[in-house]
Short mmCIF file of C-alpha atoms and ligand atoms in Angstrom, two decimals:
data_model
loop_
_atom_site.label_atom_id
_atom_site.label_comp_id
_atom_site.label_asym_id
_atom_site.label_seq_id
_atom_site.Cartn_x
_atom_site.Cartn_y
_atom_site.Cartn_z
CA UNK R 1 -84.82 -43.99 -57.76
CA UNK R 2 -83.97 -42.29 -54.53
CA UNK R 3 -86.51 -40.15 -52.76
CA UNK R 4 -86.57 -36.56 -53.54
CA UNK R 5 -87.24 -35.63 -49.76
CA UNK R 6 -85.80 -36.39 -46.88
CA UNK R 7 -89.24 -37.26 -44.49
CA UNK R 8 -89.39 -38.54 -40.80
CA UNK R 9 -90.15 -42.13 -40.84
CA UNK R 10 -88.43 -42.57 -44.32
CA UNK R 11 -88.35 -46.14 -44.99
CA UNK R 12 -85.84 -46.39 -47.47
CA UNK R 13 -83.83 -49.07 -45.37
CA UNK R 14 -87.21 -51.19 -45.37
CA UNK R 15 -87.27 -51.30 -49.00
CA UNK R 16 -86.12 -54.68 -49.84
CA UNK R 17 -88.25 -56.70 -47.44
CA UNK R 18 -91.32 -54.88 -48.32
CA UNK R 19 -90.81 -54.83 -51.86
CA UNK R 20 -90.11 -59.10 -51.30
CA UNK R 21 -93.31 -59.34 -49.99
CA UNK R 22 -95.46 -57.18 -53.02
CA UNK R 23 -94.32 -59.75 -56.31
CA UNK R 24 -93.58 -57.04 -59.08
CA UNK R 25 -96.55 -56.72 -61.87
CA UNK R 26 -97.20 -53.81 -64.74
CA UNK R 27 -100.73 -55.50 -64.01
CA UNK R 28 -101.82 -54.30 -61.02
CA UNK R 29 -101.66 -51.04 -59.66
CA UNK R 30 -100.07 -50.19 -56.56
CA UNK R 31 -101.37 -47.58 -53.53
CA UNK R 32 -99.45 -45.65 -50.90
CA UNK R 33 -101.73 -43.74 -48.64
CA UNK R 34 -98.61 -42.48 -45.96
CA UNK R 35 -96.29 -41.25 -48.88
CA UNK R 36 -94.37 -39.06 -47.20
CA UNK R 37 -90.73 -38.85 -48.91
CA UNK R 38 -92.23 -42.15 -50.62
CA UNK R 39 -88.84 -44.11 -50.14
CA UNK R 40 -90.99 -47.53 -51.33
CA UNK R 41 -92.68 -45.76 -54.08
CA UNK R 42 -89.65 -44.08 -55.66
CA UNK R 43 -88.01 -47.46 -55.70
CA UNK R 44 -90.43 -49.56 -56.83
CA UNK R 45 -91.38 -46.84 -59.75
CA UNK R 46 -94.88 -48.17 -60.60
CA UNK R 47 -96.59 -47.50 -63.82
CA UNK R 48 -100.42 -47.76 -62.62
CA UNK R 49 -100.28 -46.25 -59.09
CA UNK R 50 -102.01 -43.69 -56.41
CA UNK R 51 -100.29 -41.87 -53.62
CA UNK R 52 -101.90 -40.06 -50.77
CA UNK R 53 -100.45 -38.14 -47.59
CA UNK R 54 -102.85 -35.92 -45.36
CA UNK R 55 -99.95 -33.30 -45.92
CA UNK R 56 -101.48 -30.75 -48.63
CA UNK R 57 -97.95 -28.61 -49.09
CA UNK R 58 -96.35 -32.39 -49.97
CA UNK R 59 -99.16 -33.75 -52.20
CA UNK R 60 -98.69 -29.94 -53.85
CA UNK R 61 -95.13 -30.66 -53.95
CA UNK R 62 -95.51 -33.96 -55.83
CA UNK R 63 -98.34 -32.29 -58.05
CA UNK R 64 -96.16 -29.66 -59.50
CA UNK R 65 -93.09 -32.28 -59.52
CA UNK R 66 -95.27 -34.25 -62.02
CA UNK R 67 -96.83 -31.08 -64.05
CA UNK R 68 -94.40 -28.25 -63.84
CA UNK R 69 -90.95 -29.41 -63.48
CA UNK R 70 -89.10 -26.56 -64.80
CA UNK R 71 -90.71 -24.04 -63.73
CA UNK R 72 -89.55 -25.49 -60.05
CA UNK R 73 -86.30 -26.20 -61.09
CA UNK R 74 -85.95 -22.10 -62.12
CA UNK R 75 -87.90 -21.60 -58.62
CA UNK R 76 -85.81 -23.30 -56.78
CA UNK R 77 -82.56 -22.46 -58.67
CA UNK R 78 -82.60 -18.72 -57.05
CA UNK R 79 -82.38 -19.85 -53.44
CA UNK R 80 -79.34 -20.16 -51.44
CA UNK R 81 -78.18 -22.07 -48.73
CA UNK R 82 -77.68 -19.27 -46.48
CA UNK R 83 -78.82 -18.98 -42.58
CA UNK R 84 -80.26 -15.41 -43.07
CA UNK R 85 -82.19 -16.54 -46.40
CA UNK R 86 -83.10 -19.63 -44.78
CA UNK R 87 -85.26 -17.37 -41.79
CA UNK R 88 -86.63 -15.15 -44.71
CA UNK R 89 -87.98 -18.39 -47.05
CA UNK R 90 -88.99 -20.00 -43.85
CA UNK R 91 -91.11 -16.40 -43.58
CA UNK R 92 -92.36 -16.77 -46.70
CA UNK R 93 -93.60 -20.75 -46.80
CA UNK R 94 -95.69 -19.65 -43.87
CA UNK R 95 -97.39 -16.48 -45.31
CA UNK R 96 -98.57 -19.93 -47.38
CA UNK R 97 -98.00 -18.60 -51.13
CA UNK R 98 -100.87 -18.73 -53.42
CA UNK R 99 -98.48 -20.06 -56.60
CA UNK R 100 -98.37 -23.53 -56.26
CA UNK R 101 -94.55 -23.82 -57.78
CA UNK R 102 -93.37 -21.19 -55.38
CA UNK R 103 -95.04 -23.07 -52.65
CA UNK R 104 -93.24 -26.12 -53.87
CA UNK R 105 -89.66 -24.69 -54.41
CA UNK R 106 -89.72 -23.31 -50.62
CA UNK R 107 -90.64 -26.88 -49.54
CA UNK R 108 -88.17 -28.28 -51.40
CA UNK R 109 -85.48 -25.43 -50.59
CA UNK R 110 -86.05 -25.57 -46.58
CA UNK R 111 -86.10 -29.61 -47.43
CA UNK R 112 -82.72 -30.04 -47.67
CA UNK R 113 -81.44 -26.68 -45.38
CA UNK R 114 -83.56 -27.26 -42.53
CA UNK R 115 -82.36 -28.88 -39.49
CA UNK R 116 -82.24 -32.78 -40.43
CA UNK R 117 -84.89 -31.79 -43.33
CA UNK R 118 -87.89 -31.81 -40.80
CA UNK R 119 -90.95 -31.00 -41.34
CA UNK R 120 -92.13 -29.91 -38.21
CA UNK R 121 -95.37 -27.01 -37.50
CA UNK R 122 -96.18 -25.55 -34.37
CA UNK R 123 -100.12 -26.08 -33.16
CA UNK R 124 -100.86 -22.70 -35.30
CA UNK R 125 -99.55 -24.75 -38.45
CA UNK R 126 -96.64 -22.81 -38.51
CA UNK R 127 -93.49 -24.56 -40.19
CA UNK R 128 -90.72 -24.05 -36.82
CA UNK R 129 -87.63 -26.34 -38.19
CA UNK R 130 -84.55 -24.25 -37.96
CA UNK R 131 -81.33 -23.68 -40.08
CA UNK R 132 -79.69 -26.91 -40.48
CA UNK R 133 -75.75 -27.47 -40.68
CA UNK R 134 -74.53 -28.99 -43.93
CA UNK R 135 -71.96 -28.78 -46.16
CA UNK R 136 -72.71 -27.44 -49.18
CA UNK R 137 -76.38 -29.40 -50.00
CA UNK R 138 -77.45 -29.71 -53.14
CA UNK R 139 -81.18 -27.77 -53.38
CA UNK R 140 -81.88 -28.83 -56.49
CA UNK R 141 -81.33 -32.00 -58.65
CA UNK R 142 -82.28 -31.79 -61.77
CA UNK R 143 -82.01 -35.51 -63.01
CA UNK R 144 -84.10 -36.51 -59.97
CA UNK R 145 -86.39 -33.87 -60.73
CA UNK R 146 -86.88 -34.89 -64.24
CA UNK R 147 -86.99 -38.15 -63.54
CA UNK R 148 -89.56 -38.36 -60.55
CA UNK R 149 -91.59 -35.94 -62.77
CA UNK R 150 -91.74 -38.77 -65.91
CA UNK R 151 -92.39 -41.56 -62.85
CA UNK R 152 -95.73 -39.51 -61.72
CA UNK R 153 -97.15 -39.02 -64.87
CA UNK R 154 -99.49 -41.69 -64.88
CA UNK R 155 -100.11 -41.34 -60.64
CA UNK R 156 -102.78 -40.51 -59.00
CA UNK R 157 -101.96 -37.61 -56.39
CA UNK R 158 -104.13 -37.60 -53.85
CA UNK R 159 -104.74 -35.27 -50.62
CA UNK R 160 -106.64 -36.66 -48.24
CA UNK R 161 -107.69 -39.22 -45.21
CA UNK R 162 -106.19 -43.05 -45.78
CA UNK R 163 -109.37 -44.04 -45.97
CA UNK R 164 -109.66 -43.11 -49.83
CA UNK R 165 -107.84 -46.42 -50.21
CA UNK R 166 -111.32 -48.82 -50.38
CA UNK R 167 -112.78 -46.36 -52.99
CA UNK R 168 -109.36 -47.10 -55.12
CA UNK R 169 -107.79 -49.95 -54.39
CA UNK R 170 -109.11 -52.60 -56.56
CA UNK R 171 -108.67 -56.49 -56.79
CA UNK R 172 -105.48 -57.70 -57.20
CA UNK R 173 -103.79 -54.43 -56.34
CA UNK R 174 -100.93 -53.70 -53.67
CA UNK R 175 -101.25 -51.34 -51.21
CA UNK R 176 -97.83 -50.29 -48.26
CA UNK R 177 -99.01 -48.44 -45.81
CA UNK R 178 -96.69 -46.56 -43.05
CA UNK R 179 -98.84 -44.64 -40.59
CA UNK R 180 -97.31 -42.52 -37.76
CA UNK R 181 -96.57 -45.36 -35.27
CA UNK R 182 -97.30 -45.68 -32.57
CA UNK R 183 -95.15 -45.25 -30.18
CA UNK R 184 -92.94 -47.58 -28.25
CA UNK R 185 -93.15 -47.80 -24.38
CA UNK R 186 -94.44 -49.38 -21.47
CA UNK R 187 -97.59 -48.06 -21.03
CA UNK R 188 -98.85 -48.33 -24.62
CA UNK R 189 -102.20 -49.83 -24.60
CA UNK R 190 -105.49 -48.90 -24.49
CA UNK R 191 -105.22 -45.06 -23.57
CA UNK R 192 -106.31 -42.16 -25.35
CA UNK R 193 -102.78 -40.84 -26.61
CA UNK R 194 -102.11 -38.50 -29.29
CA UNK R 195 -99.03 -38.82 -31.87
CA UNK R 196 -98.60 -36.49 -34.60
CA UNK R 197 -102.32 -36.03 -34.52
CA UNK R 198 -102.98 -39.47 -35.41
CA UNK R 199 -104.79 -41.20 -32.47
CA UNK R 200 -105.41 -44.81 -31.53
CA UNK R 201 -109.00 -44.60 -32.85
CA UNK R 202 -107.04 -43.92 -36.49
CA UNK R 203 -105.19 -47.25 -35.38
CA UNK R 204 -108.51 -48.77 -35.45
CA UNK R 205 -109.67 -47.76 -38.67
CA UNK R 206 -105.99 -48.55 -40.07
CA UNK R 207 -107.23 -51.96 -38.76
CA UNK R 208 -110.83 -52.24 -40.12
CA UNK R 209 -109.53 -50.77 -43.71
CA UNK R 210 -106.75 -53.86 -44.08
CA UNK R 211 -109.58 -56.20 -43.01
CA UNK R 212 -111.38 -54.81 -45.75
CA UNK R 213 -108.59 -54.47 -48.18
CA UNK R 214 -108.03 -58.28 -47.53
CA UNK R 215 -111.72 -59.22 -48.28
CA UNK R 216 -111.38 -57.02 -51.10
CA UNK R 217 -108.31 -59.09 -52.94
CA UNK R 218 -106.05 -56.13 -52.41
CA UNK R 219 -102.70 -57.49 -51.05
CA UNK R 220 -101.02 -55.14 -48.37
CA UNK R 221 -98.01 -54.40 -46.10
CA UNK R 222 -98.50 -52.27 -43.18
CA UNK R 223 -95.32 -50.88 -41.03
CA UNK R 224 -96.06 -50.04 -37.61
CA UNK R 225 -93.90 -50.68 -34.15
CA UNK R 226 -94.11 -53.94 -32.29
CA UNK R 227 -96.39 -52.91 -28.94
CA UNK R 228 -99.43 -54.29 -27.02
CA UNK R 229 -102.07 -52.29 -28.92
CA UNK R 230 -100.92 -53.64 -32.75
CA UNK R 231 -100.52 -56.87 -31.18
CA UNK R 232 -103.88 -56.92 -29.50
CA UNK R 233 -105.69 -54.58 -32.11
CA UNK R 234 -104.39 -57.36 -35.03
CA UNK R 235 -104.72 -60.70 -32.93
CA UNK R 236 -108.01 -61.86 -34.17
CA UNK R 237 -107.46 -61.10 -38.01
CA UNK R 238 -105.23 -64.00 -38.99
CA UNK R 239 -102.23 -61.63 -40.69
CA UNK R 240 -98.99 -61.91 -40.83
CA UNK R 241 -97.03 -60.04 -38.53
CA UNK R 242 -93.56 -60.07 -39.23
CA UNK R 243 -91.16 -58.75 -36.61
CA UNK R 244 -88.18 -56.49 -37.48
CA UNK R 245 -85.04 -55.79 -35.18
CA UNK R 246 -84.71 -51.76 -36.20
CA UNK R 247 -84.03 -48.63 -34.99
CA UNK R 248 -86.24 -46.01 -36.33
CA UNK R 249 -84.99 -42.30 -35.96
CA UNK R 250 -88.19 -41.12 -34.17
CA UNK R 251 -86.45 -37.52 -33.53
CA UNK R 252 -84.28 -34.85 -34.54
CA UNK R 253 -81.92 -35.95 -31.62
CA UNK R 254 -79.34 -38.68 -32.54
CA UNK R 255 -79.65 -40.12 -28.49
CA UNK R 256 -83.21 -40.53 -28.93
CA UNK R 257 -82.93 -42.71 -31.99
CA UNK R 258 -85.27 -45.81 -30.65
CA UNK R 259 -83.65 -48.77 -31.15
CA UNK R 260 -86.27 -51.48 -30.79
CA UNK R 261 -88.95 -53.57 -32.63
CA UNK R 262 -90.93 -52.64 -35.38
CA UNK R 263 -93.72 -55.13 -37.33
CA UNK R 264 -95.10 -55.50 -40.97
CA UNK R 265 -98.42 -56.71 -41.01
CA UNK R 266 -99.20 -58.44 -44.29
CA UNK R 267 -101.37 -60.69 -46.02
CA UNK R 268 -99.27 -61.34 -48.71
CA UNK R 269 -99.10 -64.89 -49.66
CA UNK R 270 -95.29 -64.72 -50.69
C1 SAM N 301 -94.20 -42.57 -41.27
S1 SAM N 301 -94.63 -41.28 -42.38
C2 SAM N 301 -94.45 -42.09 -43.94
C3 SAM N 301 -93.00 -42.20 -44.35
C4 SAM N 301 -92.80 -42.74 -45.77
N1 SAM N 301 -93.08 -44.16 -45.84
C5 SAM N 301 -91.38 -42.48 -46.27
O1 SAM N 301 -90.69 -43.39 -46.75
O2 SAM N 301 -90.94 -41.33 -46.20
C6 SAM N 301 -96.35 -41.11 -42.11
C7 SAM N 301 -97.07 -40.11 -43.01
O3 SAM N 301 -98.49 -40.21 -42.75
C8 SAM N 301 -99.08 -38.94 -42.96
N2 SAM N 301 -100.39 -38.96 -42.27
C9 SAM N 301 -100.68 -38.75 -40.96
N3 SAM N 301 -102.01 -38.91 -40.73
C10 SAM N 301 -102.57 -39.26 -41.92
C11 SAM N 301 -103.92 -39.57 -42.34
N4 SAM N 301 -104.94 -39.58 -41.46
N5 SAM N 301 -104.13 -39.88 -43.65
C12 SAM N 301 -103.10 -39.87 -44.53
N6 SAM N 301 -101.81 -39.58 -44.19
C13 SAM N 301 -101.55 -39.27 -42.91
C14 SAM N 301 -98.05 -37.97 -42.38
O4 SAM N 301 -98.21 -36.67 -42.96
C15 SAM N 301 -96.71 -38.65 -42.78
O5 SAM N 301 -96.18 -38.11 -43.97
#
């Protein structure tokens, strides 16, 4: 199935080729530690499975998808796609509501009528993405709903660092994981930047944990954009790396869609 979110970074035109690289078994179970709008997970639909993103008001989102479908279909059902309504719902996601289906339905409602369904927060953690233009969106699709709901029965939701990975990933299993990448320019190397909070000593660890992963049996596909540091931090390990000519929309401005390289990293045998 389609994602139910629209999410930065959505790799939903990535599918095939990562999906050609992770052979398709009920037998093991598969792990993605970046979900995000989970366009790889909603397509492969996995019966034994974990997903994990360090964003609490998604992994909430996906939690009451799974358990309490209804009610956030009812939730959800009352708003309207309305610029005024929009600022007041926007109000209300970030007075943080206690009821996690509420929470959910405003996620889901400024989802698909903010501007290019962002999700964007200011450094006090305040959600800032305004009104978007559409025609007519549909808030609320009840199939999908439904449906994603029956796919995450059996998941593990998870809400945490992507380092929970080598306490669940177990032999044989499959594992995609799409960090924020790193980001494309000249003078991308060994410098202390700062993306999206995720640094270059997370890049590291991303590193030492598909080492590990690969010692461990566990076959994986990473995403990440073709620079210096992933070439030089992945030189020495013996993956794959698998260039890709893309561009990746890397902001809400169509001029600044980077068209350039990205990688997968594998170790996949295929
Ligand atoms: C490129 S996006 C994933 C996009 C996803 N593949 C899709 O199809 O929509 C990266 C995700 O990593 C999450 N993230 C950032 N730092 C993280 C961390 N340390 N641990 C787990 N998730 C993290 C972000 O919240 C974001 O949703």
């Amino acid at each position: 199935m389609r994602p139910l979110l629209k999410w930065a970074g959505g790799k939903r035109r990535l599918v095939e080729k990562i999906l050609g690289l992770l052979p398709r078994s009920d037998e093991r179970s598969y792990h993605e530690p970046f979900v995000g709008g989970g366009a790889v997970f909603f397509n492969l639909e996995p019966t034994r499975s974990s997903i994990n993103d360090i964003n609490h008001r998604l992994m909430n989102f996906y939690r009451v998808v799974r358990d309490s479908p209804d009610e956030l279909i009812e939730v959800a059902s009352q708003y309207r796609y309305e610029k005024e309504e929009y600022y007041e719902r926007r109000s209300r996601f970030n007075e943080m509501p206690e009821d996690p289906v509420e929470d959910a339905g405003l996620l889901l409602y400024l989802n698909k009528t903010g501007y290019n369904g962002l999700y964007r927060v200011n450094s006090k953690g305040l959600f800032n993405v305004p009104f978007g233009r559409y025609k007519d969106p549909r808030i609320v699709n009840v199939e999908m709903i439904h449906h994603a709901s029956r796919l995450l029965r059996g998941v593990n939701i998870v809400n945490t660092d992507f380092g929970y990975i080598l306490n669940e990933a177990e032999a044989g299993d499959q594992c995609y994981l799409d960090p924020p990448y790193v980001p494309v320019s000249k003078t991308a190397s060994f410098v202390d930047y700062s993306v999206g909070g995720f640094k270059e000593t997370d890049q590291e660890r991303l590193r030492d944990i598909c080492v590990r992963l690969d010692e461990m049996d566990v076959t994986f596909v990473q995403s990440n954009s073709d620079t210096e540091l992933i070439k030089s931090l992945y030189k020495d390990t013996g993956f794959n790396i698998i260039p890709l000519r893309t561009s990746r929309l890397i902001s809400s401005k169509v001029s600044s869609r980077a068209s350039g390289y990205e990688v997968l990293i594998t170790n996949s045998q295929v």
